[in-house]
mmCIF file of C-alpha atoms in Angstrom:
data_model
loop_
_atom_site.group_PDB
_atom_site.id
_atom_site.type_symbol
_atom_site.label_atom_id
_atom_site.label_comp_id
_atom_site.label_asym_id
_atom_site.label_seq_id
_atom_site.Cartn_x
_atom_site.Cartn_y
_atom_site.Cartn_z
ATOM 1 C CA GLU A 274 28.646 -45.767 21.059
ATOM 2 C CA ILE A 275 25.465 -43.814 20.324
ATOM 3 C CA VAL A 276 24.057 -41.633 23.050
ATOM 4 C CA ARG A 277 20.436 -40.596 22.646
ATOM 5 C CA LEU A 278 19.249 -37.415 24.256
ATOM 6 C CA GLY A 279 15.639 -36.427 24.615
ATOM 7 C CA SER A 280 14.572 -32.975 23.619
ATOM 8 C CA VAL A 281 11.508 -30.854 24.052
ATOM 9 C CA LEU A 282 10.432 -28.574 21.236
ATOM 10 C CA PRO A 283 9.379 -25.059 22.262
ATOM 11 C CA ILE A 284 5.773 -25.345 21.023
ATOM 12 C CA GLY A 285 3.997 -23.953 24.075
ATOM 13 C CA SER A 286 0.411 -25.196 24.282
ATOM 14 C CA ASN A 287 0.184 -26.089 20.578
ATOM 15 C CA VAL A 288 -0.882 -29.628 19.658
ATOM 16 C CA PRO A 289 2.347 -31.700 19.387
ATOM 17 C CA ALA A 290 1.590 -33.797 16.288
ATOM 18 C CA ARG A 291 -0.438 -31.171 14.424
ATOM 19 C CA TYR A 292 0.926 -29.645 11.223
ATOM 20 C CA MET A 293 -0.821 -26.760 9.537
ATOM 21 C CA ALA A 294 -0.531 -26.553 5.733
ATOM 22 C CA PHE A 295 -0.736 -22.882 4.805
ATOM 23 C CA GLY A 296 -0.745 -21.566 1.254
ATOM 24 C CA ASP A 297 -2.660 -21.197 -1.982
ATOM 25 C CA SER A 298 -4.234 -23.649 -4.463
ATOM 26 C CA ILE A 299 -1.073 -25.782 -4.612
ATOM 27 C CA THR A 300 -1.405 -26.463 -0.884
ATOM 28 C CA ASP A 301 -5.126 -26.966 -1.392
ATOM 29 C CA GLY A 302 -4.315 -29.826 -3.785
ATOM 30 C CA ASP A 303 -5.435 -28.444 -7.143
ATOM 31 C CA GLY A 304 -3.996 -30.679 -9.855
ATOM 32 C CA SER A 305 -3.787 -33.824 -7.742
ATOM 33 C CA SER A 306 -6.127 -36.740 -8.378
ATOM 34 C CA SER A 307 -7.174 -36.905 -4.721
ATOM 35 C CA GLY A 308 -7.623 -33.160 -4.282
ATOM 36 C CA TYR A 309 -5.309 -33.289 -1.253
ATOM 37 C CA GLY A 310 -2.004 -32.630 -3.009
ATOM 38 C CA TYR A 311 0.997 -33.132 -0.761
ATOM 39 C CA ARG A 312 -1.028 -32.985 2.460
ATOM 40 C CA ARG A 313 -2.213 -36.605 2.583
ATOM 41 C CA LEU A 314 1.217 -37.943 1.551
ATOM 42 C CA LEU A 315 2.869 -35.849 4.273
ATOM 43 C CA GLU A 316 0.355 -37.006 6.867
ATOM 44 C CA ASN A 317 0.867 -40.663 5.925
ATOM 45 C CA ARG A 318 4.644 -40.318 6.129
ATOM 46 C CA LEU A 319 4.451 -38.573 9.502
ATOM 47 C CA ARG A 320 2.248 -41.334 10.899
ATOM 48 C CA ALA A 321 4.492 -44.064 9.504
ATOM 49 C CA HIS A 322 7.630 -42.451 10.939
ATOM 50 C CA PHE A 323 6.396 -41.000 14.235
ATOM 51 C CA GLY A 324 3.229 -43.019 14.830
ATOM 52 C CA ASP A 325 1.171 -39.843 14.793
ATOM 53 C CA GLY A 326 0.607 -36.766 12.682
ATOM 54 C CA GLU A 327 -2.277 -34.654 11.519
ATOM 55 C CA VAL A 328 -2.055 -32.172 8.632
ATOM 56 C CA VAL A 329 -4.730 -29.490 8.822
ATOM 57 C CA ASN A 330 -5.440 -27.522 5.657
ATOM 58 C CA GLN A 331 -5.528 -23.729 5.899
ATOM 59 C CA SER A 332 -5.062 -22.889 2.234
ATOM 60 C CA GLU A 333 -6.996 -20.445 0.090
ATOM 61 C CA GLY A 334 -6.739 -20.887 -3.648
ATOM 62 C CA GLY A 335 -5.773 -17.904 -5.771
ATOM 63 C CA THR A 336 -4.314 -15.924 -2.884
ATOM 64 C CA ARG A 337 -0.984 -14.138 -2.744
ATOM 65 C CA SER A 338 1.592 -14.102 0.030
ATOM 66 C CA ASN A 339 0.529 -10.661 1.275
ATOM 67 C CA GLU A 340 -3.006 -11.996 1.752
ATOM 68 C CA GLY A 341 -1.547 -14.972 3.600
ATOM 69 C CA ALA A 342 0.376 -12.627 5.881
ATOM 70 C CA ASP A 343 -2.915 -10.908 6.727
ATOM 71 C CA ARG A 344 -4.675 -14.164 7.699
ATOM 72 C CA ILE A 345 -1.898 -16.304 9.264
ATOM 73 C CA SER A 346 -2.499 -15.259 12.884
ATOM 74 C CA ARG A 347 -6.180 -16.241 12.777
ATOM 75 C CA SER A 348 -5.316 -19.656 11.361
ATOM 76 C CA LEU A 349 -2.590 -20.251 13.938
ATOM 77 C CA ARG A 350 -4.883 -19.398 16.856
ATOM 78 C CA ARG A 351 -7.688 -21.565 15.458
ATOM 79 C CA ILE A 352 -5.543 -24.643 14.682
ATOM 80 C CA ASP A 353 -2.788 -24.506 17.370
ATOM 81 C CA PRO A 354 -0.214 -26.382 15.234
ATOM 82 C CA ALA A 355 3.184 -27.465 16.527
ATOM 83 C CA TYR A 356 4.493 -27.035 12.965
ATOM 84 C CA THR A 357 3.372 -24.760 10.148
ATOM 85 C CA VAL A 358 4.258 -25.607 6.550
ATOM 86 C CA VAL A 359 4.127 -22.539 4.285
ATOM 87 C CA LEU A 360 4.015 -22.602 0.493
ATOM 88 C CA TYR A 361 3.227 -19.176 -0.894
ATOM 89 C CA GLY A 362 4.386 -16.963 -3.751
ATOM 90 C CA THR A 363 3.264 -18.634 -6.978
ATOM 91 C CA ASN A 364 0.449 -16.127 -7.531
ATOM 92 C CA ASP A 365 2.598 -13.123 -6.570
ATOM 93 C CA TRP A 366 4.201 -12.977 -10.014
ATOM 94 C CA ASN A 367 0.835 -11.851 -11.407
ATOM 95 C CA ALA A 368 0.908 -8.640 -9.337
ATOM 96 C CA ASP A 369 2.167 -5.637 -11.317
ATOM 97 C CA GLU A 370 4.748 -4.745 -8.662
ATOM 98 C CA CYS A 371 6.192 -8.273 -8.763
ATOM 99 C CA ARG A 372 6.194 -9.093 -12.466
ATOM 100 C CA ASN A 373 9.833 -9.860 -13.231
ATOM 101 C CA VAL A 374 11.003 -8.003 -10.089
ATOM 102 C CA ALA A 375 12.379 -10.244 -7.333
ATOM 103 C CA GLY A 376 13.117 -7.568 -4.719
ATOM 104 C CA PRO A 377 11.203 -4.451 -3.658
ATOM 105 C CA PRO A 378 8.669 -3.250 -4.664
ATOM 106 C CA CYS A 379 7.602 -6.922 -4.869
ATOM 107 C CA PHE A 380 6.061 -7.978 -1.545
ATOM 108 C CA THR A 381 6.795 -11.742 -1.568
ATOM 109 C CA VAL A 382 9.830 -11.952 0.719
ATOM 110 C CA ASP A 383 8.505 -9.344 3.154
ATOM 111 C CA SER A 384 5.147 -11.142 3.309
ATOM 112 C CA LEU A 385 6.821 -14.485 3.963
ATOM 113 C CA ARG A 386 8.926 -12.834 6.667
ATOM 114 C CA ARG A 387 5.719 -11.568 8.324
ATOM 115 C CA ILE A 388 4.226 -15.055 8.079
ATOM 116 C CA LEU A 389 7.324 -16.677 9.566
ATOM 117 C CA ARG A 390 7.461 -14.183 12.441
ATOM 118 C CA SER A 391 3.758 -14.715 13.181
ATOM 119 C CA ILE A 392 4.307 -18.475 13.281
ATOM 120 C CA LYS A 393 7.181 -18.113 15.720
ATOM 121 C CA ALA A 394 5.203 -15.648 17.859
ATOM 122 C CA GLU A 395 2.513 -18.325 18.285
ATOM 123 C CA ARG A 396 5.240 -20.848 19.229
ATOM 124 C CA SER A 397 4.696 -22.981 16.135
ATOM 125 C CA LEU A 398 7.758 -24.168 14.223
ATOM 126 C CA PRO A 399 7.911 -22.730 10.670
ATOM 127 C CA VAL A 400 8.832 -24.723 7.574
ATOM 128 C CA VAL A 401 8.860 -22.412 4.542
ATOM 129 C CA GLY A 402 8.932 -23.855 1.041
ATOM 130 C CA THR A 403 10.577 -22.214 -1.905
ATOM 131 C CA ILE A 404 8.284 -21.446 -4.835
ATOM 132 C CA ILE A 405 8.109 -24.321 -7.306
ATOM 133 C CA PRO A 406 8.958 -23.619 -10.955
ATOM 134 C CA VAL A 407 6.161 -23.173 -13.461
ATOM 135 C CA ASN A 408 5.441 -25.429 -16.426
ATOM 136 C CA THR A 409 6.881 -23.254 -19.195
ATOM 137 C CA GLY A 410 5.748 -23.967 -22.730
ATOM 138 C CA SER A 411 2.321 -25.170 -21.619
ATOM 139 C CA ASP A 412 0.509 -21.841 -21.451
ATOM 140 C CA PRO A 413 1.274 -18.214 -22.413
ATOM 141 C CA ARG A 414 0.833 -17.221 -18.728
ATOM 142 C CA VAL A 415 4.104 -18.971 -17.869
ATOM 143 C CA PRO A 416 6.945 -17.575 -20.007
ATOM 144 C CA GLU A 417 10.518 -18.620 -19.231
ATOM 145 C CA SER A 418 11.048 -15.225 -17.576
ATOM 146 C CA ARG A 419 8.643 -16.358 -14.850
ATOM 147 C CA ASN A 420 10.962 -19.215 -13.885
ATOM 148 C CA VAL A 421 13.851 -16.747 -13.754
ATOM 149 C CA TRP A 422 11.747 -14.674 -11.360
ATOM 150 C CA VAL A 423 10.922 -17.775 -9.283
ATOM 151 C CA ARG A 424 14.616 -18.706 -9.022
ATOM 152 C CA ASP A 425 15.612 -15.161 -8.029
ATOM 153 C CA VAL A 426 12.842 -14.852 -5.426
ATOM 154 C CA ASP A 427 13.692 -18.297 -4.038
ATOM 155 C CA GLU A 428 17.270 -17.171 -3.399
ATOM 156 C CA LEU A 429 15.883 -14.259 -1.379
ATOM 157 C CA ILE A 430 13.437 -16.567 0.435
ATOM 158 C CA ALA A 431 16.254 -18.955 1.396
ATOM 159 C CA ALA A 432 18.351 -16.112 2.827
ATOM 160 C CA MET A 433 15.368 -14.702 4.747
ATOM 161 C CA VAL A 434 14.401 -18.089 6.239
ATOM 162 C CA GLU A 435 17.965 -18.652 7.435
ATOM 163 C CA GLU A 436 18.118 -15.129 8.874
ATOM 164 C CA GLU A 437 14.794 -15.589 10.709
ATOM 165 C CA GLY A 438 15.627 -19.057 12.070
ATOM 166 C CA GLY A 439 13.044 -21.081 10.155
ATOM 167 C CA VAL A 440 13.409 -24.335 8.262
ATOM 168 C CA LEU A 441 13.654 -24.164 4.470
ATOM 169 C CA ALA A 442 12.087 -26.799 2.223
ATOM 170 C CA ASP A 443 13.807 -26.381 -1.156
ATOM 171 C CA LEU A 444 10.915 -27.375 -3.406
ATOM 172 C CA TYR A 445 12.325 -25.515 -6.403
ATOM 173 C CA GLY A 446 15.573 -27.486 -6.111
ATOM 174 C CA ALA A 447 13.692 -30.773 -5.831
ATOM 175 C CA PHE A 448 11.682 -30.021 -8.985
ATOM 176 C CA MET A 449 14.778 -28.951 -10.900
ATOM 177 C CA GLU A 450 16.531 -32.242 -10.073
ATOM 178 C CA VAL A 451 13.983 -34.044 -12.276
ATOM 179 C CA PRO A 452 15.354 -33.981 -15.858
ATOM 180 C CA ASP A 453 11.889 -33.422 -17.349
ATOM 181 C CA PHE A 454 10.309 -31.475 -14.497
ATOM 182 C CA HIS A 455 7.432 -30.598 -16.860
ATOM 183 C CA SER A 456 6.138 -34.148 -16.280
ATOM 184 C CA LEU A 457 5.417 -33.167 -12.655
ATOM 185 C CA PHE A 458 2.635 -30.761 -13.626
ATOM 186 C CA TYR A 459 -1.098 -31.057 -14.071
ATOM 187 C CA ASP A 460 -1.298 -27.653 -15.788
ATOM 188 C CA HIS A 461 0.788 -24.483 -16.045
ATOM 189 C CA VAL A 462 1.369 -24.042 -12.270
ATOM 190 C CA HIS A 463 -0.202 -26.930 -10.337
ATOM 191 C CA PRO A 464 1.785 -30.106 -9.759
ATOM 192 C CA ASN A 465 0.196 -33.496 -10.354
ATOM 193 C CA ASP A 466 0.397 -36.485 -8.009
#
């Protein structure tokens, strides 16, 4: 016998079916034919499953996670999302303090922690994605060492998200399950449709 229990999510006065997509150019949809990237697909799936769902874009192309940490609170107060989907870190590797360094002095994990805590403080529910791999061999800006960095940082991100009580979306793992994950890219860092 199945017993169904209702539950109420602790979202305060946030809009129940509103999801905020927060990140860089990948969240913005660069590389996708529609220019919406994952956002439209997510919105369509939410509506099909729940009957409702709105994904509001709050991405800024070319930004790093520390810049996202500085702007997250403004976006949360403006959008009032029940859920916030975060995909940040791809551009962090380009910072001198992060190049091939997963932990401190690299700011990625600390910035994502600040973002996650800000989301929770505004009573939105955080979903934090791991950094996707890069398309090695397509461009000199993405050497194999960059994917080693991504993997190492993602392990730290996963531990932090669990520690902070967020939800982890293992995007890196999903990409790596595809035998030729290079086919998933539009260019050196942006995924295609």
